[in-house]
Amino acid sequence: MAETNRLPSGEFYTWDSTMLKAAEKCPRYFQYTMIEGWKPHRKSVHLLFGGHYAKALDRYLLMRAEGTTLDEALEFVIHSALIDTWEIVGSRDGVPIGRPWDSMDNTKTRETLVRSIIWYIDEFAEDTFETVILPDGKAAAELSVTLAVDDGILLCGHLDRLCRQGDDIYVSDNKTSSSVINERFFHQFSPDTQMSLYTFAGHAIYSIPVKGVVIDAAQILIGGTRFERGFTFRTKEQLDEWYESTMYLI
């Protein structure tokens, strides 16, 4: 963890959902991962795949909200995803030598990544959820937020976008899984620190009555990708309780 996130006393003052979940899991785990910086030798393929997938859809949703045509946005995000998943492994006579990303996984591969991005865009091409336009005229997509709370603490996060359906406003988030996407899958996000932080930030920073998070989940299979949409809601009372317990945890 970067030293800029810590006070001279050693205390952290900047907290995101990853740090909060580590602290919730186990104080010793938090010490090893966040304080001492221990990491796996190889980053999880699920995190890498999910990161590439979310980055592509973030780009797509922002471009569409800014008026880019579907075909232009699709071409751009696929081209970008192919570049992002091309690994430089050396050089010969000063010329870089590369190869396609090898996930070392049968299901979450470069091919299934590109397929899933294309199929998601096709699945939700006529989506009834519209990206919120903020008062300054900018689309509420790819939002990095920092919220000053009590005791000099900063809560930070990245919101894919704020979206609207009728009078209801949600944070939207994309998830990938190798497991079946069903009611039990969505139930794991109630309660969930990441989703609560998203909703809390939407309320506090943008003064928008965010109802909860709409989760677009993709089940990645060797022969296809299945999509399901689910919701996790937060009342004001639930957010107040989450904030109180979070500050106690910190």
PDB file of N, CA and C in Angstrom, residues 112-165:
ATOM      1  N   THR A 112     -12.782 -15.753 -25.149  1.00  0.00           N
ATOM      2  CA  THR A 112     -14.069 -15.635 -24.467  1.00  0.00           C
ATOM      3  C   THR A 112     -14.269 -14.223 -23.918  1.00  0.00           C
ATOM      4  N   LEU A 113     -13.182 -13.494 -23.656  1.00  0.00           N
ATOM      5  CA  LEU A 113     -13.288 -12.096 -23.242  1.00  0.00           C
ATOM      6  C   LEU A 113     -13.897 -11.257 -24.359  1.00  0.00           C
ATOM      7  N   VAL A 114     -13.312 -11.356 -25.548  1.00  0.00           N
ATOM      8  CA  VAL A 114     -13.813 -10.571 -26.681  1.00  0.00           C
ATOM      9  C   VAL A 114     -15.249 -10.964 -27.015  1.00  0.00           C
ATOM     10  N   ARG A 115     -15.528 -12.259 -26.994  1.00  0.00           N
ATOM     11  CA  ARG A 115     -16.894 -12.727 -27.248  1.00  0.00           C
ATOM     12  C   ARG A 115     -17.876 -12.149 -26.235  1.00  0.00           C
ATOM     13  N   SER A 116     -17.507 -12.154 -24.976  1.00  0.00           N
ATOM     14  CA  SER A 116     -18.411 -11.690 -23.928  1.00  0.00           C
ATOM     15  C   SER A 116     -18.683 -10.191 -24.049  1.00  0.00           C
ATOM     16  N   ILE A 117     -17.669  -9.422 -24.419  1.00  0.00           N
ATOM     17  CA  ILE A 117     -17.867  -7.985 -24.625  1.00  0.00           C
ATOM     18  C   ILE A 117     -18.852  -7.740 -25.758  1.00  0.00           C
ATOM     19  N   ILE A 118     -18.647  -8.427 -26.867  1.00  0.00           N
ATOM     20  CA  ILE A 118     -19.528  -8.251 -28.033  1.00  0.00           C
ATOM     21  C   ILE A 118     -20.946  -8.692 -27.698  1.00  0.00           C
ATOM     22  N   TRP A 119     -21.068  -9.827 -27.045  1.00  0.00           N
ATOM     23  CA  TRP A 119     -22.415 -10.340 -26.729  1.00  0.00           C
ATOM     24  C   TRP A 119     -23.124  -9.465 -25.705  1.00  0.00           C
ATOM     25  N   TYR A 120     -22.377  -8.884 -24.752  1.00  0.00           N
ATOM     26  CA  TYR A 120     -22.998  -7.976 -23.787  1.00  0.00           C
ATOM     27  C   TYR A 120     -23.580  -6.758 -24.516  1.00  0.00           C
ATOM     28  N   ILE A 121     -22.788  -6.186 -25.392  1.00  0.00           N
ATOM     29  CA  ILE A 121     -23.250  -5.004 -26.128  1.00  0.00           C
ATOM     30  C   ILE A 121     -24.467  -5.342 -26.979  1.00  0.00           C
ATOM     31  N   ASP A 122     -24.480  -6.520 -27.572  1.00  0.00           N
ATOM     32  CA  ASP A 122     -25.635  -6.955 -28.353  1.00  0.00           C
ATOM     33  C   ASP A 122     -26.852  -7.195 -27.457  1.00  0.00           C
ATOM     34  N   GLU A 123     -26.624  -7.798 -26.281  1.00  0.00           N
ATOM     35  CA  GLU A 123     -27.710  -8.108 -25.352  1.00  0.00           C
ATOM     36  C   GLU A 123     -28.410  -6.834 -24.853  1.00  0.00           C
ATOM     37  N   PHE A 124     -27.616  -5.797 -24.581  1.00  0.00           N
ATOM     38  CA  PHE A 124     -28.169  -4.584 -23.974  1.00  0.00           C
ATOM     39  C   PHE A 124     -28.132  -3.387 -24.922  1.00  0.00           C
ATOM     40  N   ALA A 125     -28.143  -3.662 -26.217  1.00  0.00           N
ATOM     41  CA  ALA A 125     -28.115  -2.570 -27.204  1.00  0.00           C
ATOM     42  C   ALA A 125     -29.319  -1.650 -27.058  1.00  0.00           C
ATOM     43  N   GLU A 126     -30.466  -2.210 -26.695  1.00  0.00           N
ATOM     44  CA  GLU A 126     -31.694  -1.414 -26.523  1.00  0.00           C
ATOM     45  C   GLU A 126     -32.039  -1.306 -25.038  1.00  0.00           C
ATOM     46  N   ASP A 127     -31.050  -1.070 -24.222  1.00  0.00           N
ATOM     47  CA  ASP A 127     -31.235  -1.032 -22.774  1.00  0.00           C
ATOM     48  C   ASP A 127     -32.154   0.118 -22.363  1.00  0.00           C
ATOM     49  N   THR A 128     -33.054  -0.167 -21.415  1.00  0.00           N
ATOM     50  CA  THR A 128     -33.969   0.866 -20.917  1.00  0.00           C
ATOM     51  C   THR A 128     -33.314   1.739 -19.847  1.00  0.00           C
ATOM     52  N   PHE A 129     -32.129   1.334 -19.372  1.00  0.00           N
ATOM     53  CA  PHE A 129     -31.389   2.146 -18.404  1.00  0.00           C
ATOM     54  C   PHE A 129     -30.536   3.162 -19.162  1.00  0.00           C
ATOM     55  N   GLU A 130     -30.699   4.432 -18.843  1.00  0.00           N
ATOM     56  CA  GLU A 130     -29.960   5.499 -19.493  1.00  0.00           C
ATOM     57  C   GLU A 130     -28.923   6.090 -18.540  1.00  0.00           C
ATOM     58  N   THR A 131     -27.760   6.432 -19.061  1.00  0.00           N
ATOM     59  CA  THR A 131     -26.718   7.043 -18.250  1.00  0.00           C
ATOM     60  C   THR A 131     -27.155   8.429 -17.793  1.00  0.00           C
ATOM     61  N   VAL A 132     -26.978   8.705 -16.504  1.00  0.00           N
ATOM     62  CA  VAL A 132     -27.331  10.012 -15.947  1.00  0.00           C
ATOM     63  C   VAL A 132     -26.373  11.072 -16.484  1.00  0.00           C
ATOM     64  N   ILE A 133     -26.906  12.238 -16.817  1.00  0.00           N
ATOM     65  CA  ILE A 133     -26.091  13.378 -17.210  1.00  0.00           C
ATOM     66  C   ILE A 133     -26.024  14.331 -16.023  1.00  0.00           C
ATOM     67  N   LEU A 134     -24.805  14.630 -15.572  1.00  0.00           N
ATOM     68  CA  LEU A 134     -24.602  15.472 -14.407  1.00  0.00           C
ATOM     69  C   LEU A 134     -24.875  16.942 -14.734  1.00  0.00           C
ATOM     70  N   PRO A 135     -25.057  17.786 -13.707  1.00  0.00           N
ATOM     71  CA  PRO A 135     -25.357  19.203 -13.949  1.00  0.00           C
ATOM     72  C   PRO A 135     -24.344  19.931 -14.828  1.00  0.00           C
ATOM     73  N   ASP A 136     -23.075  19.455 -14.830  1.00  0.00           N
ATOM     74  CA  ASP A 136     -22.062  20.107 -15.676  1.00  0.00           C
ATOM     75  C   ASP A 136     -22.100  19.623 -17.115  1.00  0.00           C
ATOM     76  N   GLY A 137     -23.082  18.749 -17.424  1.00  0.00           N
ATOM     77  CA  GLY A 137     -23.246  18.264 -18.784  1.00  0.00           C
ATOM     78  C   GLY A 137     -22.463  17.014 -19.117  1.00  0.00           C
ATOM     79  N   LYS A 138     -21.668  16.517 -18.188  1.00  0.00           N
ATOM     80  CA  LYS A 138     -20.870  15.321 -18.427  1.00  0.00           C
ATOM     81  C   LYS A 138     -21.670  14.067 -18.091  1.00  0.00           C
ATOM     82  N   ALA A 139     -21.380  13.002 -18.823  1.00  0.00           N
ATOM     83  CA  ALA A 139     -22.016  11.717 -18.538  1.00  0.00           C
ATOM     84  C   ALA A 139     -21.468  11.145 -17.241  1.00  0.00           C
ATOM     85  N   ALA A 140     -22.354  10.609 -16.405  1.00  0.00           N
ATOM     86  CA  ALA A 140     -21.954  10.038 -15.116  1.00  0.00           C
ATOM     87  C   ALA A 140     -21.438   8.624 -15.326  1.00  0.00           C
ATOM     88  N   ALA A 141     -20.275   8.510 -15.968  1.00  0.00           N
ATOM     89  CA  ALA A 141     -19.659   7.214 -16.249  1.00  0.00           C
ATOM     90  C   ALA A 141     -18.172   7.300 -15.959  1.00  0.00           C
ATOM     91  N   GLU A 142     -17.590   6.164 -15.574  1.00  0.00           N
ATOM     92  CA  GLU A 142     -16.181   6.095 -15.200  1.00  0.00           C
ATOM     93  C   GLU A 142     -15.862   7.156 -14.147  1.00  0.00           C
ATOM     94  N   LEU A 143     -16.565   7.090 -13.041  1.00  0.00           N
ATOM     95  CA  LEU A 143     -16.457   8.097 -11.991  1.00  0.00           C
ATOM     96  C   LEU A 143     -15.525   7.612 -10.876  1.00  0.00           C
ATOM     97  N   SER A 144     -14.432   8.325 -10.661  1.00  0.00           N
ATOM     98  CA  SER A 144     -13.577   8.064  -9.506  1.00  0.00           C
ATOM     99  C   SER A 144     -13.976   9.051  -8.425  1.00  0.00           C
ATOM    100  N   VAL A 145     -14.343   8.541  -7.261  1.00  0.00           N
ATOM    101  CA  VAL A 145     -14.890   9.402  -6.210  1.00  0.00           C
ATOM    102  C   VAL A 145     -14.023   9.330  -4.963  1.00  0.00           C
ATOM    103  N   THR A 146     -13.904  10.470  -4.293  1.00  0.00           N
ATOM    104  CA  THR A 146     -13.225  10.568  -3.001  1.00  0.00           C
ATOM    105  C   THR A 146     -14.121  11.376  -2.085  1.00  0.00           C
ATOM    106  N   LEU A 147     -14.495  10.784  -0.978  1.00  0.00           N
ATOM    107  CA  LEU A 147     -15.464  11.389  -0.072  1.00  0.00           C
ATOM    108  C   LEU A 147     -14.841  11.576   1.302  1.00  0.00           C
ATOM    109  N   ALA A 148     -14.755  12.835   1.749  1.00  0.00           N
ATOM    110  CA  ALA A 148     -14.227  13.133   3.086  1.00  0.00           C
ATOM    111  C   ALA A 148     -15.320  12.883   4.117  1.00  0.00           C
ATOM    112  N   VAL A 149     -15.003  12.039   5.097  1.00  0.00           N
ATOM    113  CA  VAL A 149     -15.975  11.725   6.147  1.00  0.00           C
ATOM    114  C   VAL A 149     -15.377  12.108   7.503  1.00  0.00           C
ATOM    115  N   ASP A 150     -15.833  11.496   8.564  1.00  0.00           N
ATOM    116  CA  ASP A 150     -15.382  11.874   9.906  1.00  0.00           C
ATOM    117  C   ASP A 150     -13.925  11.486  10.169  1.00  0.00           C
ATOM    118  N   ASP A 151     -13.322  12.190  11.132  1.00  0.00           N
ATOM    119  CA  ASP A 151     -11.976  11.859  11.634  1.00  0.00           C
ATOM    120  C   ASP A 151     -10.896  11.939  10.558  1.00  0.00           C
ATOM    121  N   GLY A 152     -11.104  12.777   9.536  1.00  0.00           N
ATOM    122  CA  GLY A 152     -10.095  12.934   8.490  1.00  0.00           C
ATOM    123  C   GLY A 152      -9.973  11.748   7.554  1.00  0.00           C
ATOM    124  N   ILE A 153     -10.932  10.852   7.575  1.00  0.00           N
ATOM    125  CA  ILE A 153     -10.915   9.654   6.729  1.00  0.00           C
ATOM    126  C   ILE A 153     -11.467   9.995   5.351  1.00  0.00           C
ATOM    127  N   LEU A 154     -10.877   9.411   4.310  1.00  0.00           N
ATOM    128  CA  LEU A 154     -11.367   9.535   2.942  1.00  0.00           C
ATOM    129  C   LEU A 154     -11.848   8.172   2.461  1.00  0.00           C
ATOM    130  N   LEU A 155     -13.086   8.097   1.992  1.00  0.00           N
ATOM    131  CA  LEU A 155     -13.608   6.886   1.355  1.00  0.00           C
ATOM    132  C   LEU A 155     -13.508   7.063  -0.155  1.00  0.00           C
ATOM    133  N   CYS A 156     -12.927   6.085  -0.816  1.00  0.00           N
ATOM    134  CA  CYS A 156     -12.675   6.197  -2.248  1.00  0.00           C
ATOM    135  C   CYS A 156     -13.306   5.020  -2.996  1.00  0.00           C
ATOM    136  N   GLY A 157     -13.576   5.237  -4.271  1.00  0.00           N
ATOM    137  CA  GLY A 157     -14.124   4.157  -5.083  1.00  0.00           C
ATOM    138  C   GLY A 157     -14.220   4.570  -6.534  1.00  0.00           C
ATOM    139  N   HIS A 158     -14.558   3.606  -7.371  1.00  0.00           N
ATOM    140  CA  HIS A 158     -14.740   3.851  -8.808  1.00  0.00           C
ATOM    141  C   HIS A 158     -16.110   3.322  -9.200  1.00  0.00           C
ATOM    142  N   LEU A 159     -16.958   4.197  -9.689  1.00  0.00           N
ATOM    143  CA  LEU A 159     -18.290   3.820 -10.122  1.00  0.00           C
ATOM    144  C   LEU A 159     -18.308   3.679 -11.643  1.00  0.00           C
ATOM    145  N   ASP A 160     -18.807   2.552 -12.126  1.00  0.00           N
ATOM    146  CA  ASP A 160     -18.903   2.380 -13.577  1.00  0.00           C
ATOM    147  C   ASP A 160     -19.768   3.481 -14.181  1.00  0.00           C
ATOM    148  N   ARG A 161     -20.939   3.691 -13.597  1.00  0.00           N
ATOM    149  CA  ARG A 161     -21.804   4.788 -14.051  1.00  0.00           C
ATOM    150  C   ARG A 161     -23.012   4.895 -13.126  1.00  0.00           C
ATOM    151  N   LEU A 162     -23.689   6.039 -13.209  1.00  0.00           N
ATOM    152  CA  LEU A 162     -25.006   6.226 -12.623  1.00  0.00           C
ATOM    153  C   LEU A 162     -26.012   6.138 -13.756  1.00  0.00           C
ATOM    154  N   CYS A 163     -27.048   5.324 -13.567  1.00  0.00           N
ATOM    155  CA  CYS A 163     -28.025   5.139 -14.633  1.00  0.00           C
ATOM    156  C   CYS A 163     -29.439   5.343 -14.091  1.00  0.00           C
ATOM    157  N   ARG A 164     -30.347   5.615 -15.004  1.00  0.00           N
ATOM    158  CA  ARG A 164     -31.716   5.954 -14.637  1.00  0.00           C
ATOM    159  C   ARG A 164     -32.693   5.064 -15.408  1.00  0.00           C
ATOM    160  N   GLN A 165     -33.708   4.606 -14.699  1.00  0.00           N
ATOM    161  CA  GLN A 165     -34.857   3.957 -15.327  1.00  0.00           C
ATOM    162  C   GLN A 165     -36.102   4.591 -14.716  1.00  0.00           C
TER     163      GLN A 165
END
